[in-house]
PDB file of C-alpha atoms in Angstrom:
ATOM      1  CA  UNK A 236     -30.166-222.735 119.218  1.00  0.00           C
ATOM      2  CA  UNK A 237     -32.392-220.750 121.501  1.00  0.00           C
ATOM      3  CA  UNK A 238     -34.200-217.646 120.209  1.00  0.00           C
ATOM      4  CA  UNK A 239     -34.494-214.942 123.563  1.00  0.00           C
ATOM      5  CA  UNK A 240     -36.400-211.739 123.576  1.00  0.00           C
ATOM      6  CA  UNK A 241     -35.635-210.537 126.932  1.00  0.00           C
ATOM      7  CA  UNK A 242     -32.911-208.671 128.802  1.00  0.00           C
ATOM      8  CA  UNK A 243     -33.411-211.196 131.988  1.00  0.00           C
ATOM      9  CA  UNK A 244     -33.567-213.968 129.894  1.00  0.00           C
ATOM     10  CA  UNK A 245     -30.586-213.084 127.497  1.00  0.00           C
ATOM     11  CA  UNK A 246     -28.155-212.112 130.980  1.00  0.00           C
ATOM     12  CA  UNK A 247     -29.006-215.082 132.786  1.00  0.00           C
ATOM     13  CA  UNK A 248     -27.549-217.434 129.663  1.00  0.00           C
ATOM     14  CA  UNK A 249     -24.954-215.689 128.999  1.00  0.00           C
ATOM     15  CA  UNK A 250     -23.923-215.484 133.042  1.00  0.00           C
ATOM     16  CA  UNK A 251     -24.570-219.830 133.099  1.00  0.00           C
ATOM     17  CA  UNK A 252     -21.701-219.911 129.995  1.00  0.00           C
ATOM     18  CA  UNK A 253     -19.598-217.137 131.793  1.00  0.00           C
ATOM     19  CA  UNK A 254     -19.778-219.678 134.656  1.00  0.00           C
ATOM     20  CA  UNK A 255     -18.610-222.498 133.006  1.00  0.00           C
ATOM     21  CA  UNK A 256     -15.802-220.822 131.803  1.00  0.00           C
ATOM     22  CA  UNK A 257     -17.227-220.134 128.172  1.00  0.00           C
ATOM     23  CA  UNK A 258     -15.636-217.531 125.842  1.00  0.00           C
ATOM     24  CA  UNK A 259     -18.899-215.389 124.457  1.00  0.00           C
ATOM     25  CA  UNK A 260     -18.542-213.267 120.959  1.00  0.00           C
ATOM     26  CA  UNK A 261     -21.389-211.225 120.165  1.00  0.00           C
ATOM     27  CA  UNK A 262     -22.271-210.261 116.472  1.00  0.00           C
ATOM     28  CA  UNK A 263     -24.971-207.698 116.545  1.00  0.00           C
ATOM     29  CA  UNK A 264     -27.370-206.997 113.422  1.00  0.00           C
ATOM     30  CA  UNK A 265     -30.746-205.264 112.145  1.00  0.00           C
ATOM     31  CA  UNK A 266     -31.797-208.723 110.490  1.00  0.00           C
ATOM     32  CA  UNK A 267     -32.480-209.360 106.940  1.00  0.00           C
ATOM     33  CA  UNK A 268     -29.050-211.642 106.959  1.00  0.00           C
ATOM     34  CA  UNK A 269     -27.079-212.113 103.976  1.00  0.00           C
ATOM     35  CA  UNK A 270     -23.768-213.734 103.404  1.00  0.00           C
ATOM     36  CA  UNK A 271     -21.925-210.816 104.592  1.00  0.00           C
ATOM     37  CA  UNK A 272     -23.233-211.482 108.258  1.00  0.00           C
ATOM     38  CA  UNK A 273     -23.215-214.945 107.833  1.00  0.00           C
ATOM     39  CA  UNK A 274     -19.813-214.198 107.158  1.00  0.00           C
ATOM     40  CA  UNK A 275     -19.301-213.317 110.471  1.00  0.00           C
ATOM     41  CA  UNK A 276     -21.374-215.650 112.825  1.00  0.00           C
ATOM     42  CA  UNK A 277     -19.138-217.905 111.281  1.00  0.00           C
ATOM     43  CA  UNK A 278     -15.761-216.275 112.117  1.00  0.00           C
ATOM     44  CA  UNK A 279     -17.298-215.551 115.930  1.00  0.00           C
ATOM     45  CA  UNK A 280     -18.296-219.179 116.069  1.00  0.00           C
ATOM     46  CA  UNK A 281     -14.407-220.572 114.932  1.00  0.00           C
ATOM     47  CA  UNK A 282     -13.502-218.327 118.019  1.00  0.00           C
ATOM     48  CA  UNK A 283     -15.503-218.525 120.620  1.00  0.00           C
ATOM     49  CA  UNK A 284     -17.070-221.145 122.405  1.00  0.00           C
ATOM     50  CA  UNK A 285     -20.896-219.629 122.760  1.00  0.00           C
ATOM     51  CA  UNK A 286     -21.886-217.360 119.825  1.00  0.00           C
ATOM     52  CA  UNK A 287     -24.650-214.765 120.807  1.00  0.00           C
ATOM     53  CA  UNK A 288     -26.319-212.987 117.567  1.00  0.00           C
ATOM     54  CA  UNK A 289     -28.674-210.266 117.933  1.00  0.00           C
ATOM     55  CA  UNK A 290     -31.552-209.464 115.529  1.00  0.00           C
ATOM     56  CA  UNK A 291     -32.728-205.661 116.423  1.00  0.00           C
ATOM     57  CA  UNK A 292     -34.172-203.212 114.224  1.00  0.00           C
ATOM     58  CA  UNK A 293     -33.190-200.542 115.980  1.00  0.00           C
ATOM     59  CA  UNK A 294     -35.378-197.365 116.057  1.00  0.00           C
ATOM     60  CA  UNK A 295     -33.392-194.568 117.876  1.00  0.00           C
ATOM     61  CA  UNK A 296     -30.401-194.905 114.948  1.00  0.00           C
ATOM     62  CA  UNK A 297     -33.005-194.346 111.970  1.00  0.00           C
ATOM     63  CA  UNK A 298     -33.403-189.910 111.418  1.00  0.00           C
ATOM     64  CA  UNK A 299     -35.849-191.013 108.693  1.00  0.00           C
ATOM     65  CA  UNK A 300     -38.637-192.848 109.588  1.00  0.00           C
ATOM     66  CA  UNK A 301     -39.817-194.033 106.424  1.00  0.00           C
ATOM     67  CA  UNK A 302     -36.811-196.219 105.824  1.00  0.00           C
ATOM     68  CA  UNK A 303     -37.056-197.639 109.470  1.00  0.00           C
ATOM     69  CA  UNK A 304     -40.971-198.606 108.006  1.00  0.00           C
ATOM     70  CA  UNK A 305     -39.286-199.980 105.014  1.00  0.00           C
ATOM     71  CA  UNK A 306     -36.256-202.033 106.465  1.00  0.00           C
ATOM     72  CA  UNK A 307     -36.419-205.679 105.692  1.00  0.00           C
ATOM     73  CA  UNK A 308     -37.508-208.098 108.964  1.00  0.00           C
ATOM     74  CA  UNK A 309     -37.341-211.629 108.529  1.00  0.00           C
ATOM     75  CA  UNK A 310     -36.846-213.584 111.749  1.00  0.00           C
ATOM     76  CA  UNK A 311     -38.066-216.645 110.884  1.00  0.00           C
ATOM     77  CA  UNK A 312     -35.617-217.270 107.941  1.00  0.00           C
ATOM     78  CA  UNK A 313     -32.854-215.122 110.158  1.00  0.00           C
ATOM     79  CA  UNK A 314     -32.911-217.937 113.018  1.00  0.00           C
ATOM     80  CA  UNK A 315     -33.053-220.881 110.391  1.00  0.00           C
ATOM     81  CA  UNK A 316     -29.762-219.410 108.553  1.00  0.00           C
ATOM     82  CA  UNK A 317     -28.384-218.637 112.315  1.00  0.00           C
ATOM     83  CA  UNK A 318     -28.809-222.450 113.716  1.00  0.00           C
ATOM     84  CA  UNK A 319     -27.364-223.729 110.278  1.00  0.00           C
ATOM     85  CA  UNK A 320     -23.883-221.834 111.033  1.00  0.00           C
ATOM     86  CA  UNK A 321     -23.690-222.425 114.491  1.00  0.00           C
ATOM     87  CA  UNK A 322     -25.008-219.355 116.098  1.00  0.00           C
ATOM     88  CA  UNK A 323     -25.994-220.527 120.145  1.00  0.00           C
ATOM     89  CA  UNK A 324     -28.679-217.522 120.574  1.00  0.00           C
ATOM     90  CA  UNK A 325     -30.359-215.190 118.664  1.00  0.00           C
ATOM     91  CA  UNK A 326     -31.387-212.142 120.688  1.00  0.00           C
ATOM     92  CA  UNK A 327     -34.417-210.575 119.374  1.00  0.00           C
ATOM     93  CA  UNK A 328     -36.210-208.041 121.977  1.00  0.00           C
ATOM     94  CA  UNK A 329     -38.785-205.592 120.948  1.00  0.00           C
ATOM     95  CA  UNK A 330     -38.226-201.656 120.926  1.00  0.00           C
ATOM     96  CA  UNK A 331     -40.186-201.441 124.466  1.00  0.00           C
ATOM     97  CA  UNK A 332     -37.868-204.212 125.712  1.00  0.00           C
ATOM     98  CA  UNK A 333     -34.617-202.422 124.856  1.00  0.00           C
ATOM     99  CA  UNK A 334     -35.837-199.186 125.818  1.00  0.00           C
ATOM    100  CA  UNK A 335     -38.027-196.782 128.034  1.00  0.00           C
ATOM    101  CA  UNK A 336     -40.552-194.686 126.576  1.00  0.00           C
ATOM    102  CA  UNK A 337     -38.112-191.683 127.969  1.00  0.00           C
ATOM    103  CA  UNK A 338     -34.927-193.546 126.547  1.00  0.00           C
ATOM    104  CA  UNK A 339     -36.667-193.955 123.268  1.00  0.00           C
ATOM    105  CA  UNK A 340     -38.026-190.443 122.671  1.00  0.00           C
ATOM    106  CA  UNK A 341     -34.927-188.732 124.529  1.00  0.00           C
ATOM    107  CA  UNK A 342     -32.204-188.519 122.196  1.00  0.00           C
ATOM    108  CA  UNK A 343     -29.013-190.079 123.539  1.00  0.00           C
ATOM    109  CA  UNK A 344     -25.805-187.850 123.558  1.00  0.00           C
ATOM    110  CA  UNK A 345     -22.343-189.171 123.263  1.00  0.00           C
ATOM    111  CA  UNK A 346     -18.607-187.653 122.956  1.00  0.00           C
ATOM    112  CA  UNK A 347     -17.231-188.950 119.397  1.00  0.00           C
ATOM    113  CA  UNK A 348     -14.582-186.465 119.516  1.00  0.00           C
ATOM    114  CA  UNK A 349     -15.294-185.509 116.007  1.00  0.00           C
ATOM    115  CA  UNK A 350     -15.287-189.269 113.972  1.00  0.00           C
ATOM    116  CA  UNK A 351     -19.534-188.261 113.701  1.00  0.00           C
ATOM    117  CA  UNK A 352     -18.934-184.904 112.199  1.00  0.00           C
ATOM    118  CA  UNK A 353     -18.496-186.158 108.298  1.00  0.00           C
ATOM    119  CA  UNK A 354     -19.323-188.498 105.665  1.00  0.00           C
ATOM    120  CA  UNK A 355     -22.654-190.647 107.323  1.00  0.00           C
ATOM    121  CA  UNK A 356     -22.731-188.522 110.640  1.00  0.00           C
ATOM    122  CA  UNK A 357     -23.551-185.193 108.784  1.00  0.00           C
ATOM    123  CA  UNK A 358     -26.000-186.618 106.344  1.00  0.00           C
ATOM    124  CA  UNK A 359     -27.674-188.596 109.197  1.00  0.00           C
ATOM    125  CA  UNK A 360     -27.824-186.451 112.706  1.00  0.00           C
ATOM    126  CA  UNK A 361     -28.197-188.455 115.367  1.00  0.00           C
ATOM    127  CA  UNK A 362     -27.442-191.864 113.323  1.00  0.00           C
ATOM    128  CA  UNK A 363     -24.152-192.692 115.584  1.00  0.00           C
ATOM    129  CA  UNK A 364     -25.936-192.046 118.675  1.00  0.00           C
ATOM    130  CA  UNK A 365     -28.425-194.209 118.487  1.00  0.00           C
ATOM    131  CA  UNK A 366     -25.453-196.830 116.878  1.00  0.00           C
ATOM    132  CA  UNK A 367     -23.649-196.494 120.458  1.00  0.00           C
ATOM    133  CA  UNK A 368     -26.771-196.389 122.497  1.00  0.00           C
ATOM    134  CA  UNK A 369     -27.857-199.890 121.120  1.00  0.00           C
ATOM    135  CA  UNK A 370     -24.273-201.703 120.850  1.00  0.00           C
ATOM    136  CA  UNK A 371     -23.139-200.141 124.354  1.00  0.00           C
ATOM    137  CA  UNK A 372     -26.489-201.731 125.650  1.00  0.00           C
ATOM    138  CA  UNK A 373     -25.809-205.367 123.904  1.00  0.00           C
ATOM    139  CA  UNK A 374     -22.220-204.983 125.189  1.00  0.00           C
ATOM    140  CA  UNK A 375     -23.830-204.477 128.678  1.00  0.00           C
ATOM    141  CA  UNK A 376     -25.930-207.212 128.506  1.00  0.00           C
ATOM    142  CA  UNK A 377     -23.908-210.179 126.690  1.00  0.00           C
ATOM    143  CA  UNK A 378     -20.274-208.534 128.143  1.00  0.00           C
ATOM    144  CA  UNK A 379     -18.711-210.530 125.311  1.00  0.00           C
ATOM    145  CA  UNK A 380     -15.381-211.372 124.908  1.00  0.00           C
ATOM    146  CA  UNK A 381     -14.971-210.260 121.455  1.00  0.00           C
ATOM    147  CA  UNK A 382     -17.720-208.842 119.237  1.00  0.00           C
ATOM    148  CA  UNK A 383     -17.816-208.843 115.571  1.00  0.00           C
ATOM    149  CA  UNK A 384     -18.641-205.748 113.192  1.00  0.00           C
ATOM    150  CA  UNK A 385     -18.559-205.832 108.856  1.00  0.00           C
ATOM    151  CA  UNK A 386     -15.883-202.998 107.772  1.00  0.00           C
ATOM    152  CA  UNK A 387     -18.855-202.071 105.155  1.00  0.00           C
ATOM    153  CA  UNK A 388     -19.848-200.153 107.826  1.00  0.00           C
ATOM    154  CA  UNK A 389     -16.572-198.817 108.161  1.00  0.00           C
ATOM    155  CA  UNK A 390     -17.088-195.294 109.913  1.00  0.00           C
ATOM    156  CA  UNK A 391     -19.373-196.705 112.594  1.00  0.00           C
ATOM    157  CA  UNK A 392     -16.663-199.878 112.840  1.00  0.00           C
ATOM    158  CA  UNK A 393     -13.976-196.725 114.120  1.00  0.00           C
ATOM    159  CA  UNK A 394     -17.025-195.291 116.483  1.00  0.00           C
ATOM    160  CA  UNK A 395     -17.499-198.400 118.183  1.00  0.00           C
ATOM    161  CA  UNK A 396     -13.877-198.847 118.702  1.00  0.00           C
ATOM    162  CA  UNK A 397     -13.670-195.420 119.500  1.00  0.00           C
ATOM    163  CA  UNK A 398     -16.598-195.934 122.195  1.00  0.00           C
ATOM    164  CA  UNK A 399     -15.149-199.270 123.418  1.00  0.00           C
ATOM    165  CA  UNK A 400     -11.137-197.311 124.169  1.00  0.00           C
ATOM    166  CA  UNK A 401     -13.145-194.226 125.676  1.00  0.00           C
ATOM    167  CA  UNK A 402     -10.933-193.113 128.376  1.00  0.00           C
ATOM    168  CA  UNK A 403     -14.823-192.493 130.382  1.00  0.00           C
ATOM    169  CA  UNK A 404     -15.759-195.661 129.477  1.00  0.00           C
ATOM    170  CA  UNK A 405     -12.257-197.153 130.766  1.00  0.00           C
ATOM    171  CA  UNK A 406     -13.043-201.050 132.130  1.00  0.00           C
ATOM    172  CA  UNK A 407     -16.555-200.918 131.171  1.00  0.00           C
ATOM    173  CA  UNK A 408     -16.707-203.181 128.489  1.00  0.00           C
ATOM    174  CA  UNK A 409     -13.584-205.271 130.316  1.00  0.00           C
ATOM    175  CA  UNK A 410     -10.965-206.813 127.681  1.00  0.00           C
ATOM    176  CA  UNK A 411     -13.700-206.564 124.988  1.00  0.00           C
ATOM    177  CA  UNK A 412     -11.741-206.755 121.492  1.00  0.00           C
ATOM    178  CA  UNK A 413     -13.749-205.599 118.470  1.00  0.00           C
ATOM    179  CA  UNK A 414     -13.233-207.527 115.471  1.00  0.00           C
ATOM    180  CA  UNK A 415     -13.622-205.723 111.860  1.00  0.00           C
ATOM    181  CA  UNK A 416     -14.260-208.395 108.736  1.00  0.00           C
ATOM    182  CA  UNK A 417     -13.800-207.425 105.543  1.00  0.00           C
ATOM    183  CA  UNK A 418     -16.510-206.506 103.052  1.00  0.00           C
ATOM    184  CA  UNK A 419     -18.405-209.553 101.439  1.00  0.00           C
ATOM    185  CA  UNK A 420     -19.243-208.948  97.794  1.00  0.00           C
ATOM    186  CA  UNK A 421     -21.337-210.932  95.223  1.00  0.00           C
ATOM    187  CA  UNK A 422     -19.319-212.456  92.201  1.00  0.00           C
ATOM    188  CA  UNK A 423     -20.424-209.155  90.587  1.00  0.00           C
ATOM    189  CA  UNK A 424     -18.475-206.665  93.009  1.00  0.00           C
ATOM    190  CA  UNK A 425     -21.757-205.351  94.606  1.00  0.00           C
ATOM    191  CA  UNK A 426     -21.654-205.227  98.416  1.00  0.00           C
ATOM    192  CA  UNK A 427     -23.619-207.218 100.336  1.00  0.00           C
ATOM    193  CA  UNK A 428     -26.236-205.028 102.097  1.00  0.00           C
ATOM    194  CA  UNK A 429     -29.729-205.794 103.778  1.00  0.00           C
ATOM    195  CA  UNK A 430     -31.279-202.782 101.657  1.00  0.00           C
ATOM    196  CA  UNK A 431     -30.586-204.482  98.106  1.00  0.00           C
ATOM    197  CA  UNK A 432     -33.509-206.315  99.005  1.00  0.00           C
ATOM    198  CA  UNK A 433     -35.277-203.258  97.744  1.00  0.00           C
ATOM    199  CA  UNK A 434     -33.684-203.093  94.817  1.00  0.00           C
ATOM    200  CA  UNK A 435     -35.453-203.991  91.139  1.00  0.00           C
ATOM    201  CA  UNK A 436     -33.491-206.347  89.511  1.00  0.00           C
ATOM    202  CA  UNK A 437     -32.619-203.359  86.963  1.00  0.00           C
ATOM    203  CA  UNK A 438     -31.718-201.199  90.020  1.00  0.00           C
ATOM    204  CA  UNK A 439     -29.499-203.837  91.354  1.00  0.00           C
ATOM    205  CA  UNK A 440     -27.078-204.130  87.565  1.00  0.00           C
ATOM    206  CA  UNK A 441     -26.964-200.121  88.012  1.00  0.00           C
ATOM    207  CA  UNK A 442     -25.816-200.316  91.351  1.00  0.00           C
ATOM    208  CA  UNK A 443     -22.816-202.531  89.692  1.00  0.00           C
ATOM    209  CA  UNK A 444     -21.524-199.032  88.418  1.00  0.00           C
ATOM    210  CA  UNK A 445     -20.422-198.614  92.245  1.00  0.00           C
ATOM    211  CA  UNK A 446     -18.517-200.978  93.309  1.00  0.00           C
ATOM    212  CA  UNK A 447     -16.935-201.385  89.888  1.00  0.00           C
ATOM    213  CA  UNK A 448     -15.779-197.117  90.078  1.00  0.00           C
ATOM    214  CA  UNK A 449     -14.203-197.372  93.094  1.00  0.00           C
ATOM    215  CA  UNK A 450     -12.348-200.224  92.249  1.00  0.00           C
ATOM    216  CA  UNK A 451     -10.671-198.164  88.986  1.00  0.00           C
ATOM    217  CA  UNK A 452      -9.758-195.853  91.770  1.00  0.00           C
ATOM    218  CA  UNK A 453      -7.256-197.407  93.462  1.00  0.00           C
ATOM    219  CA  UNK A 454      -5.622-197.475  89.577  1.00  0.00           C
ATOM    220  CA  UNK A 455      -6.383-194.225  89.291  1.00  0.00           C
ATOM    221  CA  UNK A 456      -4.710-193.597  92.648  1.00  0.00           C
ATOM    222  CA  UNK A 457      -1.582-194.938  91.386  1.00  0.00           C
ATOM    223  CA  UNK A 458      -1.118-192.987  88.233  1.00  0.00           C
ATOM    224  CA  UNK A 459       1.381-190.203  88.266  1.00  0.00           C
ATOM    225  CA  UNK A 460       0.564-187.027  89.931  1.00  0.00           C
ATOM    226  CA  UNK A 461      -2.496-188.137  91.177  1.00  0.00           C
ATOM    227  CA  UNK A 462      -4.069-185.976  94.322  1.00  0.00           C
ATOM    228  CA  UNK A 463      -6.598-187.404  96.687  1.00  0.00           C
ATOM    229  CA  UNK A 464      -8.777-184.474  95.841  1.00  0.00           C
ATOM    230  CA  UNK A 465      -8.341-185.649  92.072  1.00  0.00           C
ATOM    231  CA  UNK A 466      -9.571-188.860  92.451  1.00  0.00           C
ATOM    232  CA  UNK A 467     -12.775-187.900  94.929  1.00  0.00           C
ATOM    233  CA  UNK A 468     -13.747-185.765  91.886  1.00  0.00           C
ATOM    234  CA  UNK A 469     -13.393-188.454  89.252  1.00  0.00           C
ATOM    235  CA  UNK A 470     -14.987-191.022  91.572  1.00  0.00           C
ATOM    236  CA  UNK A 471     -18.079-188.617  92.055  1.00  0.00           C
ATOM    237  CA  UNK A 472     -18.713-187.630  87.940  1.00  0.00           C
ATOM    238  CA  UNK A 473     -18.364-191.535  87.355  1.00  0.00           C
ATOM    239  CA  UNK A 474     -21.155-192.120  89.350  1.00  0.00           C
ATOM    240  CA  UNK A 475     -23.615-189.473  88.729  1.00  0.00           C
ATOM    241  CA  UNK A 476     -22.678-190.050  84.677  1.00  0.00           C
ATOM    242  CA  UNK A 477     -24.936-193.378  85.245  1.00  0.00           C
ATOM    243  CA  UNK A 478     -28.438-193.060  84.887  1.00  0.00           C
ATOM    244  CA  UNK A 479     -30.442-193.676  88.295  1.00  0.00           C
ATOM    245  CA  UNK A 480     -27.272-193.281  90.588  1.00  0.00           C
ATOM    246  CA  UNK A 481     -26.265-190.399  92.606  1.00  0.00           C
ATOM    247  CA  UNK A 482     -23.641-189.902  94.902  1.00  0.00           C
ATOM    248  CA  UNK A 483     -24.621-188.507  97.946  1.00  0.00           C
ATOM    249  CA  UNK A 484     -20.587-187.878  99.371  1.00  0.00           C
ATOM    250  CA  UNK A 485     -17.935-189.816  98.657  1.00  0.00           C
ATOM    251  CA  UNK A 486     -14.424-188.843 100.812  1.00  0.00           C
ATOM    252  CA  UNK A 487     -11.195-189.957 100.935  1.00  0.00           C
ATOM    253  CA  UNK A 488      -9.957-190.166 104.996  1.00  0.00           C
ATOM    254  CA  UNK A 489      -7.339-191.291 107.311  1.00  0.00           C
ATOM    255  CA  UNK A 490      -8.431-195.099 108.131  1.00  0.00           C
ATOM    256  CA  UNK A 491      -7.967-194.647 111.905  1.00  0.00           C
ATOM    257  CA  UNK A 492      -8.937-190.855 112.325  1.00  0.00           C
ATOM    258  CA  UNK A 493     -11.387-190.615 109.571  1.00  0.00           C
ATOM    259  CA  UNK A 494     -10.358-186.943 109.032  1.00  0.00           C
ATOM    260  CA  UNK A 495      -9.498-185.913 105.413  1.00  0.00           C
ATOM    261  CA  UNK A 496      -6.518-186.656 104.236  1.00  0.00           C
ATOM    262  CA  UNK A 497      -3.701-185.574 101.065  1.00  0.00           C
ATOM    263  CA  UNK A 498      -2.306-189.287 101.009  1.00  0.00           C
ATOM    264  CA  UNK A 499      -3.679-192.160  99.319  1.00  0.00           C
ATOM    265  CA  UNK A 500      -1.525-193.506 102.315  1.00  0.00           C
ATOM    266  CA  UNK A 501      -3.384-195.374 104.835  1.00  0.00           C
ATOM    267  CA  UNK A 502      -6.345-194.198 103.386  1.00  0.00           C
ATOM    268  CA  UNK A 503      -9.805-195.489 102.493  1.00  0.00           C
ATOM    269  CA  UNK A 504     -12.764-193.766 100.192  1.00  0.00           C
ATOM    270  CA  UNK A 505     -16.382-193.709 101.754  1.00  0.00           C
ATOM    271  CA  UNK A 506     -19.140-193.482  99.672  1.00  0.00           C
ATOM    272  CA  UNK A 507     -22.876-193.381  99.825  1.00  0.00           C
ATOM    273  CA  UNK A 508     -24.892-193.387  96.339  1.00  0.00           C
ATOM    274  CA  UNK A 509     -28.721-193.431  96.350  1.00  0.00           C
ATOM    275  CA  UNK A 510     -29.783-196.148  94.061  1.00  0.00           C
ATOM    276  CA  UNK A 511     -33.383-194.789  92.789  1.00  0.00           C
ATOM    277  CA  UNK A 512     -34.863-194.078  96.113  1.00  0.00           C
ATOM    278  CA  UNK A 513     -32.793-196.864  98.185  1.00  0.00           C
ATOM    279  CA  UNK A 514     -29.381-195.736 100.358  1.00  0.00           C
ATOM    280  CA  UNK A 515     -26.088-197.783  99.758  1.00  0.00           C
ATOM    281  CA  UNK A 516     -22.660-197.570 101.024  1.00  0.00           C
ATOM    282  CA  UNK A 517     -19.442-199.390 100.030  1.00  0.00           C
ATOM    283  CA  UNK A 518     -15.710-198.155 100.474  1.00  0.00           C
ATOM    284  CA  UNK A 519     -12.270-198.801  99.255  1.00  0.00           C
ATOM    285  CA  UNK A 520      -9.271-198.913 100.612  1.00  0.00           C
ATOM    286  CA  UNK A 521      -5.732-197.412  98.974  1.00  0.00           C
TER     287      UNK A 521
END
């Protein structure tokens, strides 16, 4: 496994396996790799023939910089996990390498037709921007075949594909297919997520309370009369009712549109709950 940190570097591998015929998947991440992303270098490597893995903190998607200070960076153990399950290269570029000084105090500006309006977009402005102005880049750079995303993430999983079918963007990315995997939980239910690492082990049994409410609501979904708006409610007062949670939205949308919806048809609940003074999201589908 090689470990790159530049753009020149990182094209001119990924051209030499383009030119030997080579399938390339791409899974991009911040670092601080759990089984959840491990999860998915593996599924890129069963499909692909070169698996390209980025490791980025990336500034220009963070509107709070205190928790870009405090997210978790651990290369060293990153690459060791990556070589053990078959990853090919890890990119890992500094800030100044991915960007210009402009590009990285300019905010960038793109069309989401609405899917950045709700739910993480309006608690984090700017958030999806600086999503799509990092995995457009990557996508630039590695031109992957397929690239690999964790539906945890599930509102910027429909940007990216949004991005990726752009009718502006048409050919850019060529036949790119974007891949969504399914959420990997610990036996316990809780999500797997970079920022538990800044959770107290007491933080991290409260944080059970999550994972564990929103799976009652698909029962709760299912029981007579039930309306979506119903169920958001009850989801919400579960929740806060533990001490050292707080939801900060939880919404039941449209899984392809992710505009609100009166059907538990199709349909999947977002949620983001502070955890004493650390962010974490999880969904459900109905």
């Amino acid at each position: 496994m090689q470990i790159i940190t530049t753009k020149a570097e990182l094209e001119q591998n990924v051209q030499a396996c383009k030119m030997k015929g080579q399938t390339i998947g791409l899974v991009p991440t911040m670092g601080a790799l759990h089984e959840g992303h491990a999860s998915l270098v593996r599924r890129c490597a069963s499909e692909n023939d070169v698996t390209v893995v980025s490791v980025f903190v990336n500034p220009t998607q963070f509107n709070n910089k205190e928790d870009l200070a405090k997210y978790p960076r651990s290369l060293e153990r990153d690459a060791a996990l990556l070589e053990s399950i078959g990853a090919h290269f890890v990119f890992a570029p500094t800030p100044e390498e991915m960007y210009t000084a402009e590009e990285m105090n300019e905010p960038f500006r793109f069309d989401f037709n609405g899917l950045d309006s709700m739910m993480e977009g309006a608690m984090r402005p700017g958030h999806f921007n600086g999503v799509v102005q990092v995995v457009s880049r990557l996508f630039y750079l590695v031109k992957p075949d397929r690239a690999y995303f964790g539906e945890k993430d599930y509102q910027q999983l429909a940007i990216i594909r949004f991005m990726v079918g752009c009718s502006s963007l048409a050919g850019t990315f060529g036949d790119l297919q974007i891949i969504g995997c399914p959420i990997v939980r610990e036996a316990s239910g809780l999500a797997l997520s970079s920022r538990n690492e800044r959770l107290s082990a007491e933080e991290k049994q409260t944080a059970l309370a999550i994972s564990k409410t929103l799976f009652a609501s698909q029962k709760w979904a299912k029981e007579p009369n039930a309306t979506v708006k119903e169920v958001e409610q009850r989801v919400v007062d579960t929740i806060n009712a533990v001490d050292g949670l707080e939801v900060e939205y939880y919404q039941i949308v449209d899984q392809t549109t992710l505009l609100p919806t009166d059907t538990f048809r199709h349909a999947i609940g977002c949620v983001t709950v502070y955890c004493g003074p650390v962010r974490l999201i999880d969904n459900i589908k109905y």
